[in-house]
Amino acid sequence: MSRYDPATTEPKWQDAWDKAGTFLARRDPAKPKYYVLEMFPYPSGRIHMGHVRNYTMGDVVARYKRSCGFSVLHPMGWDAFGMPAENAAMEKGANPRDWTYQNIADMKQQMKPLGFSLDWSREFATCDPEYYGQQQALFIDMLKAGLITRKAAVVNWDPVDMTVLANEQVIDGKGWRSNAEVERKELTQWFFRISDFADELLTALDGLKDWPEKVRLMQSNWIGKSRGLEIDFALTAPTAGPEGTIDSVPCYSTRPDTLHGASFIAISFDHPLAKALEVSNPEMAAFNADCRRMGTTEEALETAEKRGFETGLTARHPTEDRELPVWIGNFVLMDYGTGAVFGCPAHDQRDLDFARKYNLPVRNAFHMPSASEEVGAEALVPPKTEPVIYVNQPAGVTQATSQEAIDRTIDWFEENGLGRGQTRFRLRDWGLSRQRYWGCPIPVVHCDACGVVPEKKENLPVELPLDVSFDKPGNPLDRHPTWRDCACPACGKLAKRETDTMDTFVDSSWYYARFTAPRATTPTVAEDVDYWMNVDQYIGGIEHAILHLLYSRFFARAMQITGHLPKAAIEPFNALFTQGMVTHEIYTTRDERGRAVYHLPEEVEIVERAGNRRAYLRAEVDDLPENMPNFDRDDARNVLDLVGTRVDIIPSAKMSKSKKNVVDPVSIVESFGADTARWFVMSDSPPERDVEWTASGAEAAYKFLGRAWRLAAEVDARGPGDAAHDADLMKAMHRTIAEVTAGIEGFAFNKAVAALYAFANAVQRTDASAGAKRQAMLTMAQLMSPMTPHLAEEIWHMLGGTGLVADAPWPKADPTMLVEDSVTLPIQFNGRRRSEITVPKDMPREEVEKRALADDAVVRALEGRAPKKVIVVPGRIVNVVV
RNA sequence: GCCCGAGUGGCGGAAUGGUAGACGCAGCGGAUUCAAAAUCCGCCGCCGCAAGGCAUGUCGGUUCGAAUCCGACCUCGGGCACCA
């Protein structure tokens, strides 16, 4: 073979690995284990560059750890339940099961050529009855352990399609298909009691040292521990409610220090008081009904215009002789706190906007020490650590930081029996019921005599029926008579199966544990989870920073309580890495009505001249030679400006089908090979940031791999060389080993790649002996092998390496080869670089200073003045200050 | 709206308190070639003939020294509990 030829070599080495069983994970008590996991994909049917990047990162770590002597577990599976399968069923009449398994087969076929070091023998899909049956067993154990409860929750209800909508199916408050105004509807639902673990999930975050700080912060804020005060505001006129007379409104506040500034009470439209009053007040009922049409997301609530309805009731201020009007506010939710708040406009922007709108009074509870201005358009909300001057503070605080004042206020109210200090969490219980077909059936039965009864474990899995139709909206399980009707597991009488299925987040909350024993007839097996758990390195998108990761952490605890995981695995992911997206430019033209029309990258011709990039529709460019006999592609821009259609280039955006800025990994692998795709996604951009896919970047990656191949093939071509240069090459080699190792260990793959580029330049330019070059290229192959495993095997084999490079131990940098004898120091004059000197590494500070002051540029700059100060930082810099 | 990030040449980025722009792309010049592709060598932040000046989203601060630390702002991205 005389050239780099990935099309033939890549399948060859993949076969070699398969035959040798190189990547099968084995429990090997003689070796330390390492578990690498990438967030498993949803089987959409097509892999995209984001997948390639995600799995390449995991593969680099897996292959590297393997070389370092670890017994590695690197599995792959499919997050296979979810709405797209049902949508496909509705749109194309496909069966969700067939559609999903076909997609899995397609995606696996696209993924295999990339050469990932995966143990495919452990593959499973969450829609396999073998998997979800064990999930049902977990559910039953958790139900019996008191980790699951049932209660009412609000869902998006489409009154036309008579179905529950996901948040993404609600567009501008309307159902995506019916276009009907969506309503809030209460349903009884199953919940995981995750809020019982709020404090534990919060404090345990401190132990997750190898998680990104930002993810821990996001989770911490999400859990939202707060200390506040619950105070009763007595109604001046008690009102008859559904469950007796309501004579006060309890309000929870994290800012009880500002009670003097309270100027109104706002209650939720679902508050018992609101429900009691609306019966006799049609106008209020209409307002409340309107509120109940709002979306269920926090975002919808927070961004909606703040509106209120005055109830006419008043409540007494608990410590001052005045009354506050009671309003219904669309921004107060019954699920939070007590469903009622006191409004303090001066120190809360939302309350201030509300007060200005409805002409409610605004009074300062405190001022800044420097000024005592009344609040205008903006609420006064200084950091809680800044001292402020209080006015008529209930606990008698005059000057203090807000934090101190809050603590003292809570104490004072408790001492005087006027309120209750409380710790609350923002985290709510995890509603897991979904009114959908394509999910894991909730294994319970509703019996008229026995109530809610869990299915017997021997009857698991409760399998989804296959004879379903999606011609009508709603959940087909709900109208499937033979599936729905069943025997009560307790009394044996005719009963009804639960027709709700589980949230797909449940599926992904324990798959990491299942990979340790994917075929077991129990959810997990002790000796396997003992050996393999935890996941040592977890890799996935930042979009999962909160929900998926928090739910998984909860599940690990629940599985420990129910005996499915050891105590040591209570935090399932030792280290977490969140990678960025793969982006691409978007190409648009406008149609006759001015709307954007998107074009695929391959439909666009980019013409680049003098630093300007312009794009044209390729079809027109291809037509040109016929139209113009003297067509010169170099001069295409000028010609195209006259006859071509200009295409606008919109810089990097997340790849999406609708914007047509997608690059298909399959076509990249076909034209350049898997190693090029892998090398490209690892180079240039740091892995936590987004990477922009560019055609020229992919070509550059391909060219470099060809160059590396040639350097190896031509080790002897330039003659025996000169052994006098060997030491320099070996120094460069050891420096490269150190840099690549540090790059992989520190998830800075782009820096590892840069070091390999530099090393290739060094090998190319050296006059060292052929033997030294051979050694350099063998090491180069090893260092490249995690990123470009096929090429590495090829070079290794070509240069006579023993066995597979995948089995060779990772090279170690010799520390004595990394030290330099002399060092070049920049010399600054008043902080600006003027010159530099090269001195022996260990030169004493005084001598360095003397040399620096004797430097021509320094003498010139001093103009005869004496330096005021000379700063010498050994090994780094000299700064002369006058 | 709230929470969390990110902003450095024409482009991707490097430098985490000490020479801003490593390495790569694009571009420019040269070698090789009948020619082209490929390959190889060199140049390459901006202004300036030069000396020098200006430059890390914007404005201010700390420091002998700031891309890096602090404060305010701007823009873009992620999440907001039924998308996965």
XYZ file of C-alpha atoms in Angstrom, chain A residues 75-423:
349
model
C -21.437 0.213 26.939
C -24.081 1.566 24.585
C -27.863 1.443 24.548
C -30.977 3.289 23.466
C -33.286 5.705 25.282
C -36.098 4.319 23.226
C -39.429 5.373 24.748
C -40.894 8.799 24.044
C -43.196 10.928 22.009
C -41.542 10.872 18.552
C -42.553 7.218 18.069
C -46.185 8.105 18.754
C -45.970 11.103 16.463
C -44.612 8.858 13.707
C -47.520 6.508 14.381
C -50.006 9.336 13.998
C -48.349 10.830 10.936
C -47.235 7.760 8.989
C -49.308 5.009 10.528
C -46.171 3.208 11.710
C -46.286 1.040 14.789
C -44.229 2.760 17.510
C -42.421 -0.455 18.335
C -41.493 -1.322 14.747
C -40.556 2.280 14.044
C -38.276 2.406 17.103
C -36.508 -0.895 16.469
C -35.960 -0.004 12.817
C -34.410 3.307 13.920
C -32.158 1.483 16.353
C -30.980 -0.865 13.616
C -30.328 2.078 11.287
C -28.443 4.089 13.875
C -26.344 1.175 14.972
C -25.343 0.588 11.383
C -24.288 4.235 11.104
C -22.414 4.123 14.390
C -20.439 0.924 13.871
C -18.083 2.288 11.187
C -16.861 4.942 13.613
C -14.862 2.295 15.451
C -15.891 3.055 19.019
C -14.459 0.706 21.631
C -17.918 -0.295 22.828
C -18.965 -3.568 24.392
C -21.942 -4.169 22.110
C -22.767 -7.414 23.912
C -24.339 -5.295 26.660
C -26.587 -3.287 24.348
C -30.234 -2.826 25.286
C -33.115 -0.487 24.559
C -35.322 0.875 27.306
C -38.346 -0.329 25.341
C -37.156 -3.957 25.580
C -39.639 -5.742 27.863
C -36.560 -7.309 29.461
C -35.488 -3.813 30.567
C -38.757 -2.175 31.448
C -39.956 -5.298 33.253
C -37.096 -4.800 35.700
C -38.018 -1.132 35.894
C -41.505 -2.214 36.933
C -39.962 -4.427 39.609
C -38.045 -1.382 40.863
C -41.259 0.633 40.881
C -43.020 -1.974 43.003
C -40.131 -2.109 45.458
C -40.056 1.674 45.677
C -43.830 1.810 46.158
C -43.577 -0.660 49.031
C -40.687 1.324 50.531
C -42.858 4.451 50.639
C -40.819 6.254 47.987
C -43.813 6.757 45.703
C -47.084 8.540 46.336
C -50.247 9.599 44.518
C -51.643 13.106 44.469
C -53.221 15.722 42.233
C -51.180 17.625 39.697
C -51.921 20.128 36.981
C -51.477 19.174 33.319
C -51.965 20.916 29.974
C -55.354 19.809 28.696
C -56.380 20.121 25.063
C -60.187 20.421 25.235
C -60.642 19.682 21.528
C -58.346 16.657 21.170
C -59.343 15.601 24.738
C -55.751 14.800 25.531
C -52.867 15.848 27.776
C -50.186 17.874 26.038
C -46.483 18.075 26.749
C -45.130 21.558 27.322
C -43.465 21.561 23.904
C -46.837 20.758 22.332
C -48.284 23.968 23.722
C -47.481 26.827 21.374
C -48.503 30.323 22.503
C -51.027 28.795 24.869
C -52.635 26.680 22.132
C -52.544 22.970 21.300
C -50.103 22.196 18.480
C -52.617 20.162 16.458
C -56.036 21.441 17.473
C -54.962 25.065 17.949
C -57.429 25.138 20.855
C -56.795 27.226 23.980
C -55.055 24.903 26.407
C -56.497 24.548 29.903
C -54.938 23.624 33.224
C -56.486 20.417 34.440
C -56.001 18.544 37.679
C -55.355 14.799 37.475
C -54.391 12.258 40.116
C -50.849 11.217 39.316
C -48.015 9.084 40.599
C -45.046 10.872 42.176
C -41.577 9.885 43.280
C -41.042 11.459 46.673
C -37.828 13.165 45.629
C -38.573 16.195 47.817
C -38.020 13.998 50.895
C -34.414 13.832 49.718
C -34.044 17.557 49.019
C -31.644 18.290 51.856
C -29.628 15.130 51.227
C -29.374 15.794 47.463
C -28.244 19.326 48.278
C -25.582 18.562 50.864
C -24.203 15.622 48.867
C -23.387 18.023 46.019
C -20.342 19.119 48.014
C -18.887 15.635 47.583
C -19.091 15.754 43.785
C -15.616 17.201 43.370
C -15.260 16.102 39.747
C -18.507 17.618 38.585
C -18.456 21.027 36.907
C -19.019 23.771 39.436
C -21.773 25.247 37.247
C -23.794 22.001 37.312
C -23.577 21.782 41.094
C -24.661 25.426 41.321
C -27.584 24.865 38.980
C -28.730 21.829 40.982
C -28.278 23.689 44.226
C -30.417 26.592 42.983
C -32.976 24.156 41.624
C -33.336 22.419 44.972
C -33.575 25.925 46.383
C -33.285 25.582 50.145
C -34.592 28.676 51.874
C -35.322 29.736 55.409
C -38.296 31.973 55.941
C -41.251 32.789 58.108
C -44.860 31.727 57.892
C -47.176 34.379 59.291
C -50.955 34.399 59.531
C -52.672 37.503 58.239
C -56.059 37.618 59.998
C -58.982 38.481 57.761
C -61.056 41.402 59.030
C -64.128 39.536 57.774
C -63.909 35.739 58.055
C -65.263 33.955 55.009
C -67.024 30.635 54.632
C -64.822 28.191 52.728
C -65.325 24.665 51.395
C -63.854 23.182 54.575
C -65.093 25.561 57.251
C -64.613 29.232 57.908
C -61.421 30.865 56.619
C -60.388 33.509 59.137
C -56.754 34.030 58.177
C -54.363 33.772 55.240
C -51.016 32.158 56.041
C -48.183 33.659 54.005
C -44.670 32.323 53.655
C -41.871 34.816 53.055
C -38.101 34.618 52.834
C -37.990 38.350 53.514
C -39.909 38.817 56.779
C -37.494 41.652 57.605
C -39.417 43.790 55.100
C -42.820 43.299 56.723
C -43.154 47.040 57.284
C -43.185 47.471 53.511
C -46.116 45.060 53.038
C -48.934 46.808 51.214
C -51.124 43.996 49.922
C -51.768 40.254 50.137
C -51.774 38.247 46.910
C -53.332 34.789 46.844
C -53.359 32.146 44.118
C -56.361 31.730 41.838
C -56.468 28.155 43.168
C -56.366 29.265 46.829
C -59.290 27.934 48.936
C -60.295 31.534 49.612
C -60.392 32.345 45.886
C -62.413 29.211 45.221
C -64.846 30.144 48.003
C -65.308 33.719 46.827
C -65.637 33.039 43.098
C -68.856 31.072 43.647
C -70.789 34.261 44.309
C -68.723 36.575 42.121
C -68.976 35.848 38.374
C -66.415 38.511 37.519
C -63.889 36.957 39.866
C -64.748 33.498 38.551
C -63.990 34.721 35.039
C -60.659 36.155 36.165
C -59.715 32.907 37.891
C -60.798 30.861 34.882
C -58.585 33.067 32.762
C -55.636 32.418 35.083
C -56.288 28.707 34.858
C -55.796 28.924 31.101
C -52.148 29.899 31.616
C -49.452 27.401 30.691
C -48.096 25.069 33.347
C -44.451 26.067 32.941
C -42.687 28.358 35.325
C -41.492 30.350 32.356
C -45.062 31.001 31.151
C -45.989 32.096 34.636
C -43.032 34.396 35.139
C -43.148 36.076 31.777
C -46.931 36.523 31.653
C -48.198 40.022 32.338
C -48.816 40.405 36.060
C -52.540 40.765 36.654
C -54.678 40.953 39.744
C -58.257 40.973 40.942
C -59.269 42.791 44.124
C -61.326 40.527 46.379
C -62.676 43.343 48.540
C -61.437 41.542 51.637
C -58.795 42.995 53.901
C -56.332 41.434 56.308
C -54.758 42.913 59.428
C -51.036 43.622 59.405
C -49.607 41.347 62.140
C -47.499 44.006 63.874
C -48.902 47.326 62.733
C -52.288 48.915 63.128
C -53.377 48.852 59.502
C -55.196 46.690 57.006
C -53.964 45.252 53.717
C -56.179 44.594 50.685
C -56.350 40.963 49.570
C -55.848 40.439 45.826
C -55.866 37.413 43.598
C -52.650 37.391 41.563
C -51.978 35.380 38.412
C -48.335 35.123 39.477
C -49.016 33.213 42.710
C -49.092 29.433 42.401
C -50.840 27.128 44.857
C -47.952 24.592 44.635
C -45.426 27.045 46.077
C -45.331 27.815 49.789
C -48.822 28.477 51.128
C -50.298 29.785 47.894
C -50.329 33.308 49.327
C -47.717 36.037 49.695
C -47.538 39.490 51.152
C -46.535 42.049 48.560
C -43.653 44.336 49.435
C -43.344 46.628 46.417
C -40.378 48.644 47.665
C -38.075 45.632 47.752
C -39.392 43.273 45.086
C -39.565 44.241 41.433
C -42.528 42.005 40.643
C -44.517 43.400 43.564
C -43.535 46.928 42.570
C -44.792 46.437 39.004
C -48.041 45.076 40.444
C -48.399 47.965 42.897
C -47.778 50.613 40.223
C -50.327 48.967 37.957
C -53.076 48.883 40.598
C -52.094 52.044 42.523
C -51.153 50.267 45.703
C -48.929 52.037 48.241
C -45.153 51.669 48.119
C -43.346 52.107 51.419
C -39.698 51.481 52.187
C -38.896 48.891 54.829
C -35.305 50.108 54.775
C -32.974 52.623 53.163
C -29.334 52.536 52.216
C -27.136 54.177 54.878
C -26.001 56.813 52.360
C -29.434 57.924 51.176
C -33.091 57.725 52.050
C -34.698 58.030 48.657
C -38.191 56.759 48.071
C -38.472 53.914 45.589
C -39.392 54.993 42.043
C -39.441 52.705 39.044
C -36.980 50.209 40.436
C -37.246 48.190 43.633
C -34.462 48.609 46.184
C -32.884 45.144 46.420
C -29.302 45.367 47.709
C -27.253 42.220 48.398
C -28.285 40.567 51.671
C -24.769 41.092 52.985
C -24.938 44.890 52.808
C -25.956 46.846 55.921
C -29.135 48.902 55.565
C -31.178 51.202 57.842
C -34.579 49.750 58.758
C -37.807 51.695 59.371
C -40.299 50.483 61.998
C -38.835 47.004 61.896
C -41.108 44.477 63.689
C -38.206 42.870 65.566
C -36.775 46.286 66.408
C -33.818 46.049 64.043
C -32.418 49.475 63.181
C -29.219 48.903 61.219
C -28.081 45.498 60.014
C -27.485 43.415 56.919
C -30.665 41.875 55.541
C -29.398 38.428 56.425
C -28.995 39.379 60.091
C -32.367 41.130 60.095
C -34.119 38.091 58.570
C -32.707 35.794 61.271
C -33.603 38.182 64.076
C -37.114 38.704 62.678
C -37.797 34.973 62.489
C -36.565 34.545 66.088
C -38.689 37.455 67.290
C -41.876 36.135 65.663
C -41.289 32.667 67.090
C -40.609 34.053 70.592
C -43.803 36.078 70.455
C -45.858 33.242 69.003
C -46.774 35.309 65.924
C -45.154 33.176 63.231
C -43.255 30.011 62.463
C -39.719 29.852 61.113
C -39.560 27.350 58.288
C -37.050 25.744 55.976
